[in-house]
Amino acid sequence: MRHLIAGNWKMNGRLEDGSAIAVPLRRGADGLFVDLVICPPATLLLTLSAVLIGSPVMLGAQDCHALPHGAHTGDLSAAMLRDAGATWAILGHSERRANHGETDAMVQAKVQAARKAGLRPIVCVGETEADRAAGRQNAVVGAQLIGSLPADFEGVVAYEPVWAIGTGRTATEADVAAMHAYVRASLVRHLGLPGQTTRILYGGSVKPSNAGALLALPDVGGALVGGASLNAADFLAIAQAAHEVAAPPVAS
Ligand code: 13P
């Protein structure tokens, strides 16, 4: 199966940094059996869409507003982001849920807006450390999925345990496998047949040294990478790991 590796740059990257990362990605992505997306700050989308023209590396936004236009100072609609060159959008990231009070219902409205504008959503779910300590990680993630995804959802889900984001602490392979199996079962219940093939990404301290093992787990359809996506060599090493898992070299 072909993996999707998405880089979430978060609030990082000035003009010169954007090209410094995107130019080597453009070169390194050739011939890799993997789908690659970078999600820079919205200020860089237009510039990077020119840098990446003709390249398989795609662009994504980190959020969008649920409405197409109006009096929403500082916000960007899905169609504006599409205009700037994005074809994907990360929605419901835990940092937006925590810092901007985004609820499941708000995330679902954004998913609908993204689809309408031609952006493919990457919807994030994940439990906090306190949720996991209390053994309620499945209940929390299950409720986020039902609340955030419309019944006709088409897109990607990213499981990102909040305690593994930016901490260097990756979930164990057993925890990732268990949660991805749970997310898969929930998606099939909620979406029916399409839920069987919805890609489920893992996110949380993914780096070149752990990517291969994580991407080889059942029901892990790719990775949502934060910190390591700000370094072209690291991001490409993760892409290479995905390539090797999906298309192992043929023994002679
Ligand atoms: P890190 O890879 O830096 O842990 O970030 C993960 C993340 O939040 C991606 O959306």
CSV table of C-alpha atoms and ligand atoms in Angstrom, one decimal:
chain,number,residue,atom,x,y,z
A,1,MET,CA,0.0,0.0,0.0
A,2,ARG,CA,1.2,3.5,-0.9
A,3,HIS,CA,1.7,5.6,2.2
A,4,LEU,CA,0.9,9.3,2.6
A,5,ILE,CA,3.6,11.3,4.4
A,6,ALA,CA,2.4,14.8,5.4
A,7,GLY,CA,4.6,17.5,7.0
A,8,ASN,CA,3.0,20.0,9.3
A,9,TRP,CA,5.3,22.9,9.6
A,10,LYS,CA,3.0,24.6,12.2
A,11,MET,CA,4.0,28.3,12.7
A,12,ASN,CA,7.5,27.9,11.3
A,13,GLY,CA,9.0,29.1,8.1
A,14,ARG,CA,9.8,32.4,6.6
A,15,LEU,CA,10.1,32.9,2.9
A,16,GLU,CA,13.7,31.8,2.6
A,17,ASP,CA,13.2,28.7,4.8
A,18,GLY,CA,10.3,27.6,2.7
A,19,SER,CA,12.3,27.3,-0.5
A,20,ALA,CA,15.3,25.9,1.4
A,21,ILE,CA,13.1,22.9,2.4
A,22,ALA,CA,11.0,22.6,-0.7
A,23,VAL,CA,13.7,22.6,-3.3
A,24,PRO,CA,15.5,19.5,-2.0
A,25,LEU,CA,12.2,17.8,-1.4
A,26,ARG,CA,11.3,18.4,-5.0
A,27,ARG,CA,14.6,16.7,-6.1
A,28,GLY,CA,14.4,13.9,-3.6
A,29,ALA,CA,10.8,12.9,-4.1
A,30,ASP,CA,11.4,11.7,-7.7
A,31,GLY,CA,10.9,7.9,-8.0
A,32,LEU,CA,9.6,7.4,-4.4
A,33,PHE,CA,6.5,5.2,-4.1
A,34,VAL,CA,4.8,7.5,-1.6
A,35,ASP,CA,2.4,10.5,-1.6
A,36,LEU,CA,4.1,13.6,-0.1
A,37,VAL,CA,2.3,16.7,1.2
A,38,ILE,CA,3.8,19.7,3.0
A,39,CYS,CA,1.6,22.0,5.0
A,40,PRO,CA,3.6,25.3,5.4
A,41,PRO,CA,2.1,28.5,6.9
A,42,ALA,CA,-0.5,29.9,4.6
A,43,THR,CA,1.8,32.8,3.8
A,44,LEU,CA,4.1,30.4,1.9
A,45,LEU,CA,1.6,28.5,-0.2
A,46,LEU,CA,1.6,30.7,-3.2
A,47,THR,CA,5.4,30.8,-3.4
A,48,LEU,CA,5.9,27.1,-2.8
A,49,SER,CA,3.2,26.2,-5.3
A,50,ALA,CA,5.6,27.9,-7.9
A,51,VAL,CA,8.6,26.1,-6.5
A,52,LEU,CA,6.8,22.7,-6.6
A,53,ILE,CA,5.2,23.1,-10.0
A,54,GLY,CA,5.5,19.8,-11.9
A,55,SER,CA,6.7,18.0,-8.8
A,56,PRO,CA,4.8,15.1,-7.1
A,57,VAL,CA,5.1,17.0,-3.7
A,58,MET,CA,1.7,18.4,-2.9
A,59,LEU,CA,0.7,21.4,-0.7
A,60,GLY,CA,-1.7,21.5,2.2
A,61,ALA,CA,-3.1,24.1,4.6
A,62,GLN,CA,-3.1,23.8,8.4
A,63,ASP,CA,-6.7,24.9,8.9
A,64,CYS,CA,-9.6,26.6,7.1
A,65,HIS,CA,-12.7,28.5,8.1
A,66,ALA,CA,-16.0,26.7,7.9
A,67,LEU,CA,-17.7,29.5,5.9
A,68,PRO,CA,-16.9,30.5,2.3
A,69,HIS,CA,-16.5,34.3,3.1
A,70,GLY,CA,-17.7,37.0,5.4
A,71,ALA,CA,-16.7,39.1,8.4
A,72,HIS,CA,-14.1,36.8,10.0
A,73,THR,CA,-11.0,38.9,10.5
A,74,GLY,CA,-7.8,37.0,10.2
A,75,ASP,CA,-9.4,33.8,8.9
A,76,LEU,CA,-9.0,32.1,5.5
A,77,SER,CA,-11.6,30.1,3.6
A,78,ALA,CA,-11.0,26.8,2.0
A,79,ALA,CA,-11.4,28.3,-1.5
A,80,MET,CA,-8.8,31.0,-0.7
A,81,LEU,CA,-6.3,28.2,0.3
A,82,ARG,CA,-7.1,26.3,-2.8
A,83,ASP,CA,-6.4,29.5,-4.8
A,84,ALA,CA,-3.0,29.7,-3.1
A,85,GLY,CA,-2.1,26.2,-4.2
A,86,ALA,CA,-3.2,23.9,-1.4
A,87,THR,CA,-5.0,20.7,-2.3
A,88,TRP,CA,-5.1,19.3,1.2
A,89,ALA,CA,-6.0,20.7,4.6
A,90,ILE,CA,-5.1,19.5,8.1
A,91,LEU,CA,-8.3,20.0,10.2
A,92,GLY,CA,-8.9,19.6,13.9
A,93,HIS,CA,-5.3,19.4,14.9
A,94,SER,CA,-5.0,19.0,18.7
A,95,GLU,CA,-3.2,22.4,18.9
A,96,ARG,CA,-6.3,24.0,17.4
A,97,ARG,CA,-8.7,22.0,19.5
A,98,ALA,CA,-6.7,23.1,22.6
A,99,ASN,CA,-5.7,26.6,21.8
A,100,HIS,CA,-8.6,27.8,19.7
A,101,GLY,CA,-11.4,25.8,21.4
A,102,GLU,CA,-12.3,23.8,18.2
A,103,THR,CA,-15.0,21.3,18.9
A,104,ASP,CA,-15.9,18.2,16.9
A,105,ALA,CA,-18.9,20.0,15.4
A,106,MET,CA,-16.6,22.9,14.3
A,107,VAL,CA,-14.1,20.4,12.8
A,108,GLN,CA,-16.9,18.6,10.9
A,109,ALA,CA,-18.1,21.9,9.5
A,110,LYS,CA,-14.6,22.6,8.3
A,111,VAL,CA,-14.4,19.2,6.7
A,112,GLN,CA,-17.5,19.9,4.7
A,113,ALA,CA,-16.1,23.3,3.7
A,114,ALA,CA,-12.8,21.8,2.6
A,115,ARG,CA,-14.5,19.2,0.5
A,116,LYS,CA,-16.7,21.8,-1.2
A,117,ALA,CA,-13.6,23.8,-2.2
A,118,GLY,CA,-11.7,20.8,-3.4
A,119,LEU,CA,-9.3,20.3,-0.5
A,120,ARG,CA,-8.7,16.8,0.8
A,121,PRO,CA,-9.0,16.8,4.6
A,122,ILE,CA,-6.6,15.2,7.1
A,123,VAL,CA,-8.7,15.1,10.3
A,124,CYS,CA,-6.7,14.8,13.5
A,125,VAL,CA,-7.8,12.9,16.6
A,126,GLY,CA,-6.0,11.8,19.7
A,127,GLU,CA,-6.1,11.5,23.4
A,128,THR,CA,-4.3,13.4,26.1
A,129,GLU,CA,-1.9,11.9,28.6
A,130,ALA,CA,-4.6,12.1,31.3
A,131,ASP,CA,-7.1,10.3,29.0
A,132,ARG,CA,-4.6,7.5,28.5
A,133,ALA,CA,-3.8,7.2,32.2
A,134,ALA,CA,-7.5,6.8,32.9
A,135,GLY,CA,-7.8,4.2,30.2
A,136,ARG,CA,-10.3,6.2,28.2
A,137,GLN,CA,-8.2,6.7,25.0
A,138,ASN,CA,-10.6,4.6,22.8
A,139,ALA,CA,-13.7,6.4,24.1
A,140,VAL,CA,-12.1,9.8,23.5
A,141,VAL,CA,-10.8,9.0,20.0
A,142,GLY,CA,-14.1,7.2,19.1
A,143,ALA,CA,-16.1,10.2,20.1
A,144,GLN,CA,-13.8,12.6,18.1
A,145,LEU,CA,-14.2,10.4,15.0
A,146,ILE,CA,-18.0,10.3,15.2
A,147,GLY,CA,-18.2,14.0,16.0
A,148,SER,CA,-15.7,15.2,13.4
A,149,LEU,CA,-16.4,13.1,10.4
A,150,PRO,CA,-19.6,13.4,8.3
A,151,ALA,CA,-21.2,10.1,7.3
A,152,ASP,CA,-20.0,10.6,3.7
A,153,PHE,CA,-16.4,11.5,4.7
A,154,GLU,CA,-13.8,11.2,2.1
A,155,GLY,CA,-10.3,12.0,3.3
A,156,VAL,CA,-7.6,10.9,5.7
A,157,VAL,CA,-7.6,10.5,9.5
A,158,ALA,CA,-4.5,11.2,11.6
A,159,TYR,CA,-4.2,9.6,15.0
A,160,GLU,CA,-1.9,11.9,17.0
A,161,PRO,CA,-1.7,11.1,20.8
A,162,VAL,CA,-1.3,14.6,22.3
A,163,TRP,CA,1.4,13.4,24.7
A,164,ALA,CA,3.6,12.3,21.8
A,165,ILE,CA,3.5,15.6,19.9
A,166,GLY,CA,6.7,17.5,20.0
A,167,THR,CA,7.9,15.6,23.1
A,168,GLY,CA,10.2,13.0,21.5
A,169,ARG,CA,8.0,10.3,23.1
A,170,THR,CA,6.5,8.1,20.4
A,171,ALA,CA,3.7,5.7,21.2
A,172,THR,CA,4.9,2.1,21.4
A,173,GLU,CA,4.3,0.0,18.4
A,174,ALA,CA,1.8,-2.0,20.3
A,175,ASP,CA,-0.2,1.1,21.3
A,176,VAL,CA,-0.1,2.4,17.8
A,177,ALA,CA,-1.3,-1.0,16.4
A,178,ALA,CA,-4.1,-1.2,18.9
A,179,MET,CA,-5.3,2.3,18.4
A,180,HIS,CA,-5.2,2.0,14.6
A,181,ALA,CA,-7.2,-1.2,14.7
A,182,TYR,CA,-9.7,0.6,16.9
A,183,VAL,CA,-9.9,3.6,14.5
A,184,ARG,CA,-10.3,1.2,11.6
A,185,ALA,CA,-13.2,-0.6,13.3
A,186,SER,CA,-14.8,2.8,14.2
A,187,LEU,CA,-14.4,4.1,10.6
A,188,VAL,CA,-16.1,1.0,9.2
A,189,ARG,CA,-19.0,1.4,11.7
A,190,HIS,CA,-19.4,5.1,11.0
A,191,LEU,CA,-18.7,5.2,7.2
A,192,GLY,CA,-19.5,1.7,6.0
A,193,LEU,CA,-17.4,0.2,3.2
A,194,PRO,CA,-15.3,3.4,2.5
A,195,GLY,CA,-14.1,3.1,6.1
A,196,GLN,CA,-12.2,0.0,5.1
A,197,THR,CA,-9.8,1.9,2.9
A,198,THR,CA,-9.6,5.3,4.6
A,199,ARG,CA,-5.9,6.1,5.2
A,200,ILE,CA,-5.1,6.4,8.9
A,201,LEU,CA,-1.8,8.3,9.6
A,202,TYR,CA,0.2,8.2,12.8
A,203,GLY,CA,1.6,11.4,14.2
A,204,GLY,CA,3.7,12.2,17.2
A,205,SER,CA,7.5,12.4,17.2
A,206,VAL,CA,7.9,10.5,14.0
A,207,LYS,CA,11.5,10.7,12.8
A,208,PRO,CA,13.8,8.8,10.5
A,209,SER,CA,14.8,6.4,13.2
A,210,ASN,CA,11.3,5.2,14.1
A,211,ALA,CA,9.4,5.7,10.8
A,212,GLY,CA,10.1,2.3,9.2
A,213,ALA,CA,8.8,0.3,12.2
A,214,LEU,CA,5.7,2.5,12.6
A,215,LEU,CA,4.8,2.5,8.9
A,216,ALA,CA,5.1,-1.2,8.7
A,217,LEU,CA,2.3,-1.7,11.3
A,218,PRO,CA,-1.1,-2.9,10.1
A,219,ASP,CA,-3.6,0.0,9.4
A,220,VAL,CA,-0.8,2.6,9.5
A,221,GLY,CA,-1.3,4.3,6.1
A,222,GLY,CA,1.3,7.0,6.6
A,223,ALA,CA,2.5,9.7,9.0
A,224,LEU,CA,1.8,13.2,10.0
A,225,VAL,CA,5.2,14.7,10.8
A,226,GLY,CA,5.8,17.9,12.7
A,227,GLY,CA,9.4,18.8,13.8
A,228,ALA,CA,11.1,16.4,11.4
A,229,SER,CA,9.3,17.9,8.4
A,230,LEU,CA,11.3,21.2,8.9
A,231,ASN,CA,14.4,19.4,7.8
A,232,ALA,CA,14.4,18.3,4.2
A,233,ALA,CA,16.9,15.4,4.8
A,234,ASP,CA,14.8,14.0,7.7
A,235,PHE,CA,11.5,14.4,5.9
A,236,LEU,CA,13.0,12.6,2.8
A,237,ALA,CA,14.4,9.9,5.0
A,238,ILE,CA,10.9,9.3,6.4
A,239,ALA,CA,9.6,9.3,2.8
A,240,GLN,CA,12.3,6.8,1.9
A,241,ALA,CA,11.2,4.5,4.8
A,242,ALA,CA,7.6,4.7,3.5
A,243,HIS,CA,8.8,3.8,0.1
A,244,GLU,CA,10.7,0.8,1.4
A,245,VAL,CA,7.8,-0.5,3.5
A,246,ALA,CA,5.4,-0.2,0.5
A,247,ALA,CA,7.7,-1.3,-2.2
A,248,PRO,CA,10.4,-3.5,-0.8
A,249,PRO,CA,13.3,-4.2,-3.1
A,250,VAL,CA,12.9,-7.3,-5.2
A,251,ALA,CA,15.5,-10.0,-4.3
A,252,SER,CA,17.6,-11.1,-7.3
B,1,13P,P1,5.9,16.2,16.0
B,1,13P,O1,6.3,15.3,14.9
B,1,13P,O2,6.8,17.4,16.2
B,1,13P,O3,5.8,15.5,17.3
B,1,13P,O4,4.5,16.9,15.7
B,1,13P,C1,3.4,16.0,15.3
B,1,13P,C2,2.3,16.8,14.9
B,1,13P,O5,1.7,17.5,15.6
B,1,13P,C3,2.0,16.8,13.4
B,1,13P,O6,0.8,17.4,13.2
